[in-house]
Coordinates of C-alpha atoms in Angstrom, one line a residue:
Chain S
G1 CA 0.2 0.0 -0.3
D2 CA 0.9 3.6 0.3
S3 CA 3.5 4.8 2.6
V4 CA 5.4 7.9 3.5
T5 CA 8.7 8.0 5.2
Q6 CA 10.1 11.3 6.8
M7 CA 13.6 11.5 8.2
E8 CA 14.1 11.2 11.7
G9 CA 13.5 14.0 14.1
P10 CA 13.5 16.1 16.1
V11 CA 15.5 18.8 14.3
T12 CA 17.0 22.1 16.1
L13 CA 18.4 24.8 13.9
S14 CA 19.3 28.2 14.9
E15 CA 17.7 31.3 13.3
E16 CA 18.4 32.1 9.7
A17 CA 19.7 28.3 9.6
F18 CA 18.8 26.4 6.1
L19 CA 16.1 24.0 6.6
T20 CA 15.8 20.5 4.6
I21 CA 13.3 17.8 5.9
N22 CA 13.4 14.8 3.9
C23 CA 10.1 13.0 2.5
T24 CA 9.9 10.1 0.3
Y25 CA 7.1 8.1 -0.8
T26 CA 5.9 4.7 -2.0
A27 CA 2.3 4.7 -4.0
T28 CA 0.8 3.3 -7.6
G29 CA 0.5 5.9 -10.2
Y30 CA 0.9 9.7 -10.0
P31 CA -0.4 10.9 -6.3
S32 CA -0.6 14.4 -4.9
L33 CA 1.9 15.2 -2.5
F34 CA 1.6 17.5 0.8
W35 CA 3.3 19.2 3.7
Y36 CA 1.4 19.7 6.3
V37 CA 2.1 22.0 9.7
Q38 CA 1.3 21.9 13.1
Y39 CA 1.7 24.9 15.2
P40 CA 1.5 24.5 18.8
G41 CA -1.9 24.5 20.4
E42 CA -3.3 24.3 16.8
G43 CA -4.4 21.8 14.4
L44 CA -2.8 20.4 11.0
Q45 CA -2.9 23.1 8.2
L46 CA -1.8 22.7 4.7
L47 CA 1.7 24.3 3.7
L48 CA 1.7 23.2 0.2
K49 CA 1.4 20.9 -2.4
A50 CA 2.2 19.6 -5.8
T51 CA -0.1 17.5 -7.9
K52 CA 2.2 16.2 -10.9
A53 CA 5.7 15.5 -11.6
D54 CA 8.3 18.7 -11.5
D55 CA 5.6 20.8 -9.8
K56 CA 7.4 22.7 -6.9
G57 CA 5.2 23.6 -4.3
S58 CA 5.9 27.0 -2.2
N59 CA 4.1 29.1 0.8
K60 CA 5.9 31.3 3.8
G61 CA 9.1 30.6 2.3
F62 CA 8.9 27.0 1.9
E63 CA 9.6 25.0 -1.1
A64 CA 9.2 21.3 -2.2
T65 CA 9.2 20.0 -5.5
Y66 CA 7.7 16.7 -6.9
R67 CA 10.5 14.5 -8.0
K68 CA 8.7 11.4 -9.4
E69 CA 12.3 9.7 -10.4
T70 CA 13.2 9.7 -7.0
T71 CA 9.6 9.7 -5.3
S72 CA 10.7 12.3 -3.1
F73 CA 9.3 15.9 -1.5
H74 CA 11.6 17.5 0.3
L75 CA 11.0 20.5 2.4
E76 CA 13.7 23.3 2.3
K77 CA 13.9 26.9 3.5
G78 CA 16.2 28.9 3.1
S79 CA 16.5 31.1 6.5
V80 CA 14.2 29.4 9.4
Q81 CA 12.6 32.0 12.0
V82 CA 11.4 30.9 15.4
S83 CA 8.1 31.2 14.3
D84 CA 8.5 28.3 12.0
S85 CA 8.8 26.1 15.1
A86 CA 6.2 23.4 14.6
V87 CA 5.7 19.7 13.6
Y88 CA 6.0 19.1 9.4
F89 CA 3.9 16.4 8.3
C90 CA 4.6 15.0 4.9
A91 CA 1.3 13.3 3.1
L92 CA 0.2 12.3 -0.1
S93 CA -3.4 11.2 -1.5
P94 CA -3.7 8.6 -4.5
P95 CA -5.3 9.9 -7.7
G96 CA -8.7 10.8 -7.8
A97 CA -9.0 10.3 -3.9
N98 CA -8.2 13.5 -2.2
S99 CA -9.2 13.4 1.3
K100 CA -7.7 9.8 1.9
L101 CA -4.4 11.4 2.8
T102 CA -1.6 9.0 4.0
F103 CA 0.9 10.9 6.7
G104 CA 4.5 10.2 7.6
K105 CA 5.1 10.2 11.1
G106 CA 5.8 13.7 11.3
I107 CA 9.1 15.7 12.4
T108 CA 9.4 18.2 15.5
L109 CA 11.1 21.5 14.2
S110 CA 12.5 24.0 16.8
V111 CA 14.1 27.2 15.9
R112 CA 16.5 28.7 18.2
P113 CA 16.8 32.7 18.5
Chain A
N1 CA -6.7 27.0 12.7
A2 CA -9.3 27.5 15.2
G3 CA -12.4 26.4 13.2
V4 CA -12.7 22.7 13.7
M5 CA -13.3 21.9 17.1
Q6 CA -12.8 18.8 18.7
N7 CA -13.5 17.7 22.5
P8 CA -12.5 16.4 24.6
R9 CA -8.8 17.1 24.3
H10 CA -7.7 14.5 26.6
L11 CA -9.9 11.5 27.5
V12 CA -9.1 8.8 29.9
R13 CA -11.0 5.4 30.0
R14 CA -10.8 2.5 31.4
R15 CA -10.5 -0.8 29.5
G16 CA -13.9 -1.9 28.8
Q17 CA -15.4 1.4 28.9
E18 CA -16.6 3.5 25.7
A19 CA -15.2 6.5 24.4
R20 CA -17.1 9.4 22.7
L21 CA -15.2 11.9 20.4
R22 CA -16.5 14.9 19.0
C23 CA -16.1 17.0 16.3
S24 CA -17.8 20.2 15.4
P25 CA -16.4 21.5 11.4
M26 CA -15.6 24.5 10.1
K27 CA -18.6 26.5 9.3
G28 CA -19.9 25.6 5.6
H29 CA -18.2 22.7 5.6
S30 CA -20.6 19.5 5.2
H31 CA -17.7 16.7 4.9
V32 CA -16.0 15.3 7.8
Y33 CA -12.8 13.1 8.5
W34 CA -11.4 11.1 11.2
Y35 CA -7.9 10.2 11.1
R36 CA -5.8 8.4 13.8
Q37 CA -2.5 8.5 14.9
L38 CA -0.8 5.9 16.8
P39 CA 2.4 6.3 18.8
E40 CA 5.3 6.5 16.9
E41 CA 3.5 6.3 13.6
G42 CA 1.7 8.9 10.6
L43 CA -1.7 9.9 10.7
K44 CA -4.2 7.2 9.5
F45 CA -7.5 7.8 7.4
M46 CA -10.5 5.9 9.1
V47 CA -13.4 7.5 7.8
Y48 CA -15.3 9.8 5.5
L49 CA -18.4 11.2 6.5
Q50 CA -21.4 13.5 5.1
K51 CA -23.9 14.9 6.7
E52 CA -26.1 11.7 7.7
N53 CA -24.0 9.5 5.3
I54 CA -20.9 7.6 5.9
I55 CA -19.1 7.8 2.4
D56 CA -15.7 5.7 3.2
E57 CA -15.2 3.8 5.8
S58 CA -12.4 1.7 4.7
G59 CA -10.0 2.6 7.3
M60 CA -12.0 2.2 10.4
P61 CA -11.5 -1.2 12.3
K62 CA -14.2 -3.7 11.6
E63 CA -15.3 -4.3 15.4
R64 CA -15.9 -1.7 17.9
F65 CA -15.4 1.6 16.1
S66 CA -18.5 3.5 14.6
A67 CA -18.9 6.9 13.5
E68 CA -21.8 9.2 12.4
F69 CA -22.2 12.8 11.1
P70 CA -26.1 13.4 11.8
K71 CA -28.0 16.3 10.5
E72 CA -27.7 18.4 13.0
G73 CA -25.1 18.4 15.9
P74 CA -21.5 17.5 15.8
S75 CA -19.6 14.1 14.5
I76 CA -19.3 11.6 16.6
L77 CA -16.3 8.8 16.9
R78 CA -17.8 6.1 19.1
I79 CA -15.4 3.3 20.1
Q80 CA -16.7 0.8 22.6
Q81 CA -15.0 -1.6 25.2
V82 CA -11.8 0.1 24.8
V83 CA -8.6 -1.5 25.1
R84 CA -4.8 -0.5 25.7
G85 CA -4.5 -0.5 21.8
D86 CA -7.2 2.3 21.3
S87 CA -4.3 4.9 22.8
A88 CA -3.8 7.4 20.3
A89 CA -5.0 11.0 18.9
Y90 CA -7.7 11.1 17.0
F91 CA -8.1 14.0 14.5
C92 CA -10.8 15.1 12.9
A93 CA -10.6 17.5 9.7
S94 CA -13.5 19.1 7.5
S95 CA -13.7 20.0 3.9
P96 CA -16.4 22.2 2.0
P97 CA -18.5 19.9 -0.7
W98 CA -15.9 21.1 -3.1
V99 CA -12.4 19.6 -2.0
V100 CA -9.5 21.0 -3.3
A101 CA -6.7 18.4 -3.6
G102 CA -5.8 17.2 -0.2
E103 CA -6.8 20.6 1.4
L104 CA -8.3 19.5 4.5
F105 CA -9.0 21.6 7.7
F106 CA -7.8 19.8 10.8
G107 CA -8.7 20.3 14.3
E108 CA -6.2 20.1 17.2
G109 CA -7.1 16.2 18.2
S110 CA -8.4 14.3 21.3
R111 CA -6.3 12.3 22.8
L112 CA -7.0 9.1 24.0
T113 CA -5.5 7.2 26.8
V114 CA -6.7 3.5 28.2
L115 CA -5.5 2.4 31.3

């Protein structure tokens, strides 16, 4: 079945550091790919998405590119802020089933001032 | 994201008791989804409901678990005769009738602990 694998955490960075959070997936066909973020005390919210190969999703300075050849969707940000401290979830949905998301375990990011 | 309201936030039950988790979707949303996150795992899809209808329950355990979304009131996830393995975080999400690819709005989750 479909699966999403995220790098192990937690991750602690200093403010303005470069961030990469790895995500790889296993799925049949061409799934849609997502990054969700959960800030402290809040529910998960969609951060960015990509629906086909080579698409780049971007939002709030974060980017991720849908790489079909490496089945990856790594999340990057050039300069993190303390306010980026949160739990980040990579997820996919199979073609035609937009609501049936498969999530990775999530990774906690802490950014120090 | 204060739109999707879940309660209780934390629930403790003894083995054999019943657990009821409630979810009020965002205003204007008629679709509700329940996901479960077991310790050290990602969120797993359980069930997708519209008002008075179960659309997809392929992720629901076959026994003891049920979900409803009545015409009036919140969606309810009910777990009968809980066991320790039911300890998890249960997340509810909602969407409007026109679901944009994967764009669900989640609540903060309800954490069930079974003693």
